Short mmCIF file of C-alpha atoms and ligand atoms in Angstrom, two decimals:
data_model
loop_
_atom_site.label_atom_id
_atom_site.label_comp_id
_atom_site.label_asym_id
_atom_site.label_seq_id
_atom_site.Cartn_x
_atom_site.Cartn_y
_atom_site.Cartn_z
CA MET A 1 5.46 14.67 7.61
CA GLN A 2 2.02 15.36 6.27
CA LEU A 3 -1.00 13.81 8.05
CA VAL A 4 -3.53 12.57 5.47
CA CYS A 5 -6.92 11.71 6.96
CA PRO A 6 -10.10 10.01 5.73
CA ALA A 7 -13.17 12.02 4.72
CA GLY A 8 -16.13 9.73 4.05
CA ASN A 9 -18.50 12.71 4.04
CA LEU A 10 -18.54 16.47 4.63
CA PRO A 11 -18.80 16.32 8.46
CA ALA A 12 -15.85 13.90 8.56
CA LEU A 13 -13.84 16.20 6.28
CA GLN A 14 -14.50 19.15 8.56
CA ALA A 15 -13.68 17.08 11.66
CA ALA A 16 -10.37 15.93 10.16
CA VAL A 17 -9.36 19.46 9.17
CA ASP A 18 -10.37 20.86 12.57
CA ALA A 19 -8.38 18.13 14.33
CA GLY A 20 -5.19 18.99 12.44
CA ALA A 21 -5.11 17.01 9.20
CA ASN A 22 -2.77 18.49 6.60
CA ALA A 23 -4.78 16.79 3.90
CA VAL A 24 -7.91 14.70 3.54
CA TYR A 25 -8.85 12.15 0.91
CA ALA A 26 -12.39 11.78 -0.38
CA GLY A 27 -14.39 10.20 -3.18
CA PHE A 28 -17.33 10.88 -5.43
CA ARG A 29 -20.63 9.11 -4.78
CA ASP A 30 -20.04 6.36 -7.34
CA GLN A 31 -17.81 3.38 -8.09
CA THR A 32 -14.76 5.45 -9.06
CA ASN A 33 -13.35 5.07 -5.53
CA ALA A 34 -12.65 2.06 -3.34
CA ARG A 35 -15.14 2.99 -0.60
CA ALA A 36 -18.38 3.04 -2.58
CA PHE A 37 -20.56 2.23 0.44
CA PRO A 38 -24.18 3.45 0.55
CA GLY A 39 -24.41 6.78 2.38
CA LEU A 40 -20.74 7.65 1.96
CA ASN A 41 -18.87 10.08 -0.26
CA PHE A 42 -19.54 13.45 -1.85
CA SER A 43 -21.94 15.08 -4.26
CA ASP A 44 -20.38 17.83 -6.40
CA ASP A 45 -21.79 20.54 -4.14
CA GLU A 46 -20.54 18.81 -1.00
CA LEU A 47 -17.10 18.41 -2.46
CA ARG A 48 -17.01 22.04 -3.53
CA ALA A 49 -17.94 23.04 0.03
CA GLY A 50 -15.39 20.60 1.47
CA ILE A 51 -12.57 21.94 -0.69
CA ARG A 52 -13.48 25.50 0.27
CA TYR A 53 -13.48 24.53 3.96
CA ALA A 54 -10.15 22.69 3.76
CA HIS A 55 -8.39 25.41 1.75
CA ALA A 56 -9.57 28.10 4.16
CA LYS A 57 -7.71 26.19 6.87
CA ASN A 58 -4.66 25.49 4.76
CA ALA A 59 -5.43 21.80 4.22
CA LYS A 60 -5.44 19.92 0.93
CA VAL A 61 -8.09 17.65 -0.58
CA TYR A 62 -7.10 14.59 -2.58
CA LEU A 63 -9.67 12.80 -4.72
CA ALA A 64 -9.55 9.00 -4.68
CA LEU A 65 -10.33 7.67 -8.18
CA ASN A 66 -8.63 4.41 -7.43
CA THR A 67 -10.82 1.60 -8.71
CA TYR A 68 -10.29 -0.29 -11.98
CA PRO A 69 -12.94 0.44 -14.63
CA ASP A 70 -13.78 -2.00 -17.37
CA SER A 71 -13.50 -0.54 -20.86
CA ALA A 72 -17.25 0.16 -21.18
CA ARG A 73 -17.19 2.39 -18.09
CA LEU A 74 -13.81 4.09 -18.58
CA ARG A 75 -15.46 7.34 -19.66
CA ASP A 76 -17.01 7.62 -16.16
CA TRP A 77 -13.52 7.63 -14.63
CA HIS A 78 -12.35 10.20 -17.19
CA ALA A 79 -15.34 12.37 -16.29
CA ALA A 80 -14.44 12.03 -12.61
CA VAL A 81 -10.90 13.25 -13.35
CA ASP A 82 -12.35 16.26 -15.22
CA LYS A 83 -14.65 16.97 -12.28
CA ALA A 84 -11.84 16.71 -9.71
CA ALA A 85 -9.85 19.24 -11.73
CA ALA A 86 -12.83 21.58 -12.20
CA LEU A 87 -13.71 21.52 -8.51
CA GLY A 88 -10.16 22.41 -7.51
CA ALA A 89 -8.92 19.17 -5.92
CA ASP A 90 -5.24 19.31 -4.96
CA ALA A 91 -4.45 15.89 -6.44
CA ILE A 92 -6.08 12.72 -7.66
CA ILE A 93 -5.18 9.30 -6.27
CA ALA A 94 -5.44 6.69 -9.02
CA ALA A 95 -4.27 3.17 -9.81
CA GLU A 96 -5.49 2.29 -13.28
CA MET A 97 -3.03 3.21 -16.05
CA ALA A 98 -5.82 4.45 -18.34
CA VAL A 99 -6.98 6.88 -15.65
CA LEU A 100 -3.46 8.11 -14.87
CA ASP A 101 -2.69 8.47 -18.57
CA TYR A 102 -5.86 10.47 -19.21
CA ALA A 103 -5.18 12.72 -16.22
CA ALA A 104 -1.58 13.34 -17.27
CA ARG A 105 -2.57 14.27 -20.83
CA THR A 106 -5.73 16.25 -20.05
CA HIS A 107 -4.87 17.97 -16.78
CA PRO A 108 -1.07 18.03 -16.54
CA GLY A 109 -1.24 20.64 -13.78
CA LEU A 110 -3.30 18.39 -11.49
CA PRO A 111 -0.91 16.35 -9.33
CA ARG A 112 -1.25 12.57 -9.57
CA HIS A 113 -0.67 10.17 -6.68
CA LEU A 114 -0.35 6.45 -7.31
CA SER A 115 -2.95 4.74 -5.13
CA VAL A 116 -2.20 1.88 -2.77
CA GLN A 117 -4.39 -0.06 -5.22
CA GLY A 118 -1.60 0.37 -7.77
CA SER A 119 0.43 -2.15 -5.73
CA ALA A 120 3.82 -0.57 -6.44
CA THR A 121 6.25 -2.14 -4.01
CA THR A 122 9.55 -1.77 -5.89
CA ALA A 123 11.68 1.14 -7.05
CA PRO A 124 11.36 0.11 -10.75
CA ALA A 125 7.54 0.06 -10.45
CA LEU A 126 7.59 3.52 -8.88
CA ARG A 127 10.01 4.78 -11.53
CA TYR A 128 7.74 3.47 -14.31
CA ALA A 129 4.70 5.30 -12.91
CA TYR A 130 6.81 8.44 -12.48
CA GLU A 131 8.31 8.39 -15.97
CA ARG A 132 5.14 7.32 -17.76
CA PHE A 133 2.42 9.16 -15.85
CA GLY A 134 4.32 11.87 -14.00
CA ILE A 135 3.14 10.84 -10.54
CA SER A 136 4.49 13.01 -7.75
CA ARG A 137 3.66 10.62 -4.91
CA ALA A 138 2.90 6.94 -4.31
CA VAL A 139 0.99 5.32 -1.48
CA LEU A 140 2.77 2.12 -0.51
CA PRO A 141 0.80 -1.11 -0.05
CA ARG A 142 0.53 -2.43 3.51
CA VAL A 143 2.70 -5.44 2.80
CA LEU A 144 6.18 -4.01 3.35
CA SER A 145 8.46 -4.34 6.37
CA ILE A 146 9.95 -1.17 7.86
CA GLN A 147 13.32 -2.11 6.33
CA GLN A 148 11.71 -2.37 2.89
CA VAL A 149 10.04 1.02 3.37
CA GLU A 150 13.41 2.52 4.33
CA ARG A 151 15.08 1.06 1.25
CA LEU A 152 12.31 2.32 -1.04
CA CYS A 153 12.62 5.81 0.44
CA GLN A 154 16.27 5.83 -0.64
CA ASN A 155 15.50 4.66 -4.17
CA SER A 156 12.14 6.14 -5.02
CA PRO A 157 11.94 8.93 -7.61
CA VAL A 158 8.74 10.23 -5.96
CA ALA A 159 7.53 11.14 -2.47
CA LEU A 160 6.16 8.21 -0.50
CA GLU A 161 3.06 7.95 1.65
CA VAL A 162 2.51 5.02 4.03
CA PHE A 163 -0.46 3.77 5.98
CA ALA A 164 -0.07 4.72 9.63
CA PHE A 165 -3.29 3.60 11.27
CA GLY A 166 -6.53 1.73 10.52
CA SER A 167 -7.99 -1.48 9.23
CA LEU A 168 -5.71 -3.83 7.37
CA CYS A 169 -6.18 -5.26 3.92
CA ILE A 170 -4.03 -8.34 4.02
CA MET A 171 -3.65 -9.06 0.33
CA VAL A 172 -1.41 -7.22 -2.09
CA GLU A 173 -3.70 -4.31 -2.65
CA GLY A 174 -5.48 -3.98 -5.94
CA ARG A 175 -5.25 -7.74 -6.45
CA CYS A 176 -7.45 -9.32 -3.76
CA GLN A 177 -10.10 -11.58 -5.29
CA LEU A 178 -11.82 -12.78 -2.09
CA SER A 179 -14.84 -10.46 -2.24
CA SER A 180 -15.13 -10.93 -5.98
CA TYR A 181 -15.02 -14.73 -5.53
CA VAL A 182 -17.86 -14.73 -3.00
CA THR A 183 -20.09 -11.93 -4.32
CA GLY A 184 -18.92 -10.96 -7.81
CA ALA A 185 -18.09 -7.45 -6.52
CA SER A 186 -14.75 -6.28 -5.17
CA PRO A 187 -12.99 -3.07 -4.12
CA ASN A 188 -10.93 -3.26 -7.30
CA ARG A 189 -13.78 -2.91 -9.80
CA HIS A 190 -16.84 -1.91 -7.79
CA GLY A 191 -15.30 0.08 -4.97
CA VAL A 192 -16.63 -2.08 -2.17
CA CYS A 193 -15.40 -5.16 -0.37
CA SER A 194 -18.02 -7.68 0.83
CA PRO A 195 -20.99 -5.44 -0.17
CA ALA A 196 -23.75 -4.97 2.41
CA LYS A 197 -26.49 -6.07 0.02
CA PHE A 198 -25.10 -9.63 0.18
CA VAL A 199 -25.00 -9.76 4.00
CA ARG A 200 -27.55 -11.93 5.85
CA TRP A 201 -27.69 -12.24 9.63
CA ASP A 202 -29.56 -15.12 11.33
CA GLU A 203 -30.46 -15.11 15.02
CA HIS A 204 -30.69 -18.51 16.70
CA ASN A 205 -32.77 -19.64 19.67
CA ASP A 206 -29.74 -19.78 21.99
CA GLY A 207 -28.92 -16.12 21.23
CA SER A 208 -26.02 -16.87 18.87
CA ARG A 209 -25.88 -15.26 15.43
CA SER A 210 -24.49 -16.40 12.13
CA VAL A 211 -23.63 -14.17 9.21
CA ARG A 212 -23.50 -15.10 5.56
CA LEU A 213 -22.25 -13.25 2.53
CA ASN A 214 -24.10 -14.33 -0.60
CA ASP A 215 -25.02 -17.54 1.30
CA VAL A 216 -21.41 -18.33 2.23
CA LEU A 217 -21.07 -18.72 6.01
CA ILE A 218 -18.49 -16.14 7.13
CA ASP A 219 -18.79 -16.32 10.93
CA GLU A 220 -20.85 -17.43 13.92
CA PHE A 221 -20.93 -15.37 17.12
CA LYS A 222 -21.80 -16.60 20.60
CA PRO A 223 -24.50 -14.53 22.39
CA GLU A 224 -21.94 -12.50 24.37
CA GLU A 225 -19.46 -12.08 21.52
CA PRO A 226 -19.23 -8.69 19.73
CA ALA A 227 -20.03 -9.22 16.06
CA GLY A 228 -17.96 -7.57 13.34
CA TYR A 229 -18.78 -6.79 9.72
CA PRO A 230 -18.44 -9.95 7.60
CA THR A 231 -15.47 -8.95 5.47
CA VAL A 232 -14.33 -12.16 3.80
CA CYS A 233 -10.72 -12.04 4.97
CA LYS A 234 -11.79 -11.57 8.59
CA GLY A 235 -14.18 -14.55 8.70
CA ARG A 236 -13.71 -17.73 10.72
CA PHE A 237 -13.49 -20.78 8.52
CA ASP A 238 -13.31 -24.54 8.99
CA VAL A 239 -9.79 -25.57 7.98
CA GLY A 240 -8.66 -29.12 8.79
CA ASN A 241 -11.57 -29.51 11.23
CA GLU A 242 -10.56 -26.44 13.16
CA ILE A 243 -12.56 -23.20 13.02
CA PHE A 244 -10.48 -20.04 13.28
CA HIS A 245 -9.59 -16.73 11.61
CA ALA A 246 -7.81 -18.56 8.82
CA LEU A 247 -6.74 -15.40 6.94
CA GLU A 248 -6.58 -12.56 9.44
CA GLU A 249 -7.75 -11.72 12.96
CA PRO A 250 -9.76 -8.51 13.21
CA THR A 251 -7.11 -5.98 14.23
CA SER A 252 -5.94 -2.53 13.18
CA LEU A 253 -2.58 -1.32 12.01
CA ASN A 254 -0.92 1.15 14.39
CA THR A 255 2.55 2.45 13.53
CA LEU A 256 2.75 5.20 16.14
CA GLU A 257 5.83 3.66 17.77
CA LEU A 258 7.61 3.78 14.39
CA LEU A 259 7.02 7.50 13.92
CA PRO A 260 10.64 8.70 14.41
CA ARG A 261 11.91 5.91 12.16
CA LEU A 262 9.43 6.74 9.40
CA LYS A 263 10.48 10.37 9.58
CA GLN A 264 14.17 9.51 9.44
CA ALA A 265 13.52 7.22 6.49
CA GLY A 266 12.14 10.20 4.57
CA VAL A 267 8.47 9.22 4.39
CA THR A 268 6.52 12.26 3.14
CA ALA A 269 3.01 11.50 4.37
CA LEU A 270 1.16 9.30 6.85
CA LYS A 271 -2.25 8.00 5.88
CA ILE A 272 -5.05 7.23 8.31
CA GLU A 273 -7.42 4.57 6.96
CA GLY A 274 -11.20 4.77 7.54
CA ARG A 275 -13.46 6.66 5.14
CA GLN A 276 -16.20 4.23 6.24
CA ARG A 277 -15.80 5.28 9.89
CA GLY A 278 -17.73 8.02 11.71
CA VAL A 279 -16.86 11.56 12.71
CA ALA A 280 -15.84 10.51 16.26
CA TYR A 281 -13.21 8.13 14.87
CA VAL A 282 -11.84 10.68 12.41
CA SER A 283 -11.69 13.41 15.00
CA SER A 284 -10.08 11.37 17.76
CA VAL A 285 -7.55 9.51 15.60
CA THR A 286 -6.52 12.68 13.75
CA ARG A 287 -6.12 14.62 17.01
CA THR A 288 -3.96 11.87 18.52
CA TRP A 289 -1.65 11.64 15.52
CA ARG A 290 -1.47 15.46 15.34
CA LYS A 291 -0.22 15.56 18.93
CA ALA A 292 2.38 12.87 18.28
CA LEU A 293 3.60 14.59 15.10
CA ASP A 294 3.76 18.03 16.71
CA ARG A 295 5.71 16.60 19.63
CA LEU A 296 8.13 14.96 17.17
CA ALA A 297 8.59 18.20 15.22
CA ALA A 298 9.24 20.14 18.42
CA ASP A 299 11.82 17.80 19.96
CA GLU A 300 12.79 14.75 17.95
CA ALA A 301 15.59 13.69 20.29
CA HIS A 302 13.28 13.36 23.29
CA TRP A 303 10.16 12.06 21.55
CA GLN A 304 8.52 9.24 23.45
CA LEU A 305 5.45 7.19 22.76
CA GLN A 306 2.77 8.26 25.24
CA PRO A 307 0.50 5.53 26.72
CA GLU A 308 -2.54 7.81 26.46
CA TRP A 309 -1.99 8.12 22.71
CA GLN A 310 -1.93 4.34 22.37
CA SER A 311 -5.00 3.75 24.51
CA GLU A 312 -6.95 6.39 22.57
CA LEU A 313 -6.03 4.70 19.28
CA SER A 314 -6.83 1.23 20.64
CA ARG A 315 -10.38 2.38 21.39
CA HIS A 316 -10.90 2.80 17.67
CA ALA A 317 -9.12 -0.35 16.54
CA GLU A 318 -10.89 -3.33 15.03
CA GLY A 319 -11.37 -5.94 17.75
CA HIS A 320 -9.80 -3.32 20.08
CA GLN A 321 -6.37 -4.68 19.21
CA THR A 322 -3.58 -3.21 17.13
CA THR A 323 -0.60 -4.58 15.30
CA LEU A 324 2.46 -3.32 13.44
CA GLY A 325 1.43 -5.73 10.71
CA PRO A 326 4.03 -6.36 8.01
CA TYR A 327 6.18 -3.47 9.28
CA HIS A 328 7.73 -5.75 11.91
CA ARG A 329 7.82 -8.89 9.78
CA ALA A 330 10.96 -10.90 10.45
CA TRP A 331 11.19 -12.40 6.96
CA HIS A 332 11.80 -10.50 3.71
S1 SF4 B 1 -11.30 -9.31 1.47
FE1 SF4 B 1 -9.94 -8.36 2.98
S2 SF4 B 1 -7.92 -8.32 1.97
FE2 SF4 B 1 -9.46 -8.61 0.38
S3 SF4 B 1 -9.95 -6.54 -0.35
FE3 SF4 B 1 -11.45 -7.08 1.25
S4 SF4 B 1 -10.56 -6.20 3.14
FE4 SF4 B 1 -8.90 -6.32 1.61
#
């Protein structure tokens, strides 16, 4: 299985490749990708250098062009496809039909992956994207149980990539309206969830802190409590006079224990989430997964989950806790 790692900038790309990534995914410095945070992503020159670096070490570079443009801005997404092709990207990752259609017609030799933002969770949806836009791979949304992933592997006309580690997006991807509802900007159209420019922290006399997003109270932290980024879905809200993480506790997905099963199912690639994370995260998480994958390739029958792998990954998890998320869901 291929290990696909996040590259939020050139140092992260190099760290991922050095740590054993088979491929990295990256974005341009604009709203064409779903991690349009200030300070992240690549200029043309940086991407050119990154592609050269990755190719020299036999790794691939995929360009995420996975947001949904409105019609007035569609030409910017088309230009990004042209640029990805000109710079020598190994594939684009897209969700919007108009982007996939343009790429298929204009650059038929440039492989197209259906983004997680495309929300394809059924074999007919995958078949449609394959027949209509010639996708060669799809990234599955993080809403499927392991049994559903196994069934899709049997019925999919294209190679499948699944999320293996990192922050969770709890909604059906590409359709979450929470950030848009609170701020008017969302990962779907603007490439950023809960944008930093709407964040306001207030310190109180007793040392506690509250955080608001566009004046909506997202969370309050006691003086000793570690404070997380105020992503809407991870806030604590007052529901029925009880204040709790009403949508999702801060936690990270970690599927390491499912590795043999994902391989047997026929999954082609494992994706590590986290283009917004630093070089230390990318390097450590990639190295850990590389070790686990190499051990699996060397001796599948005797592969065992190593506690040191898990503790290394837990260090980088949101809230320092991990979950199998929907993979181990009992209901279908
Ligand atoms: S609010 Fe949460 S679920 Fe929705 S897009 Fe943002 S991170 Fe994902």
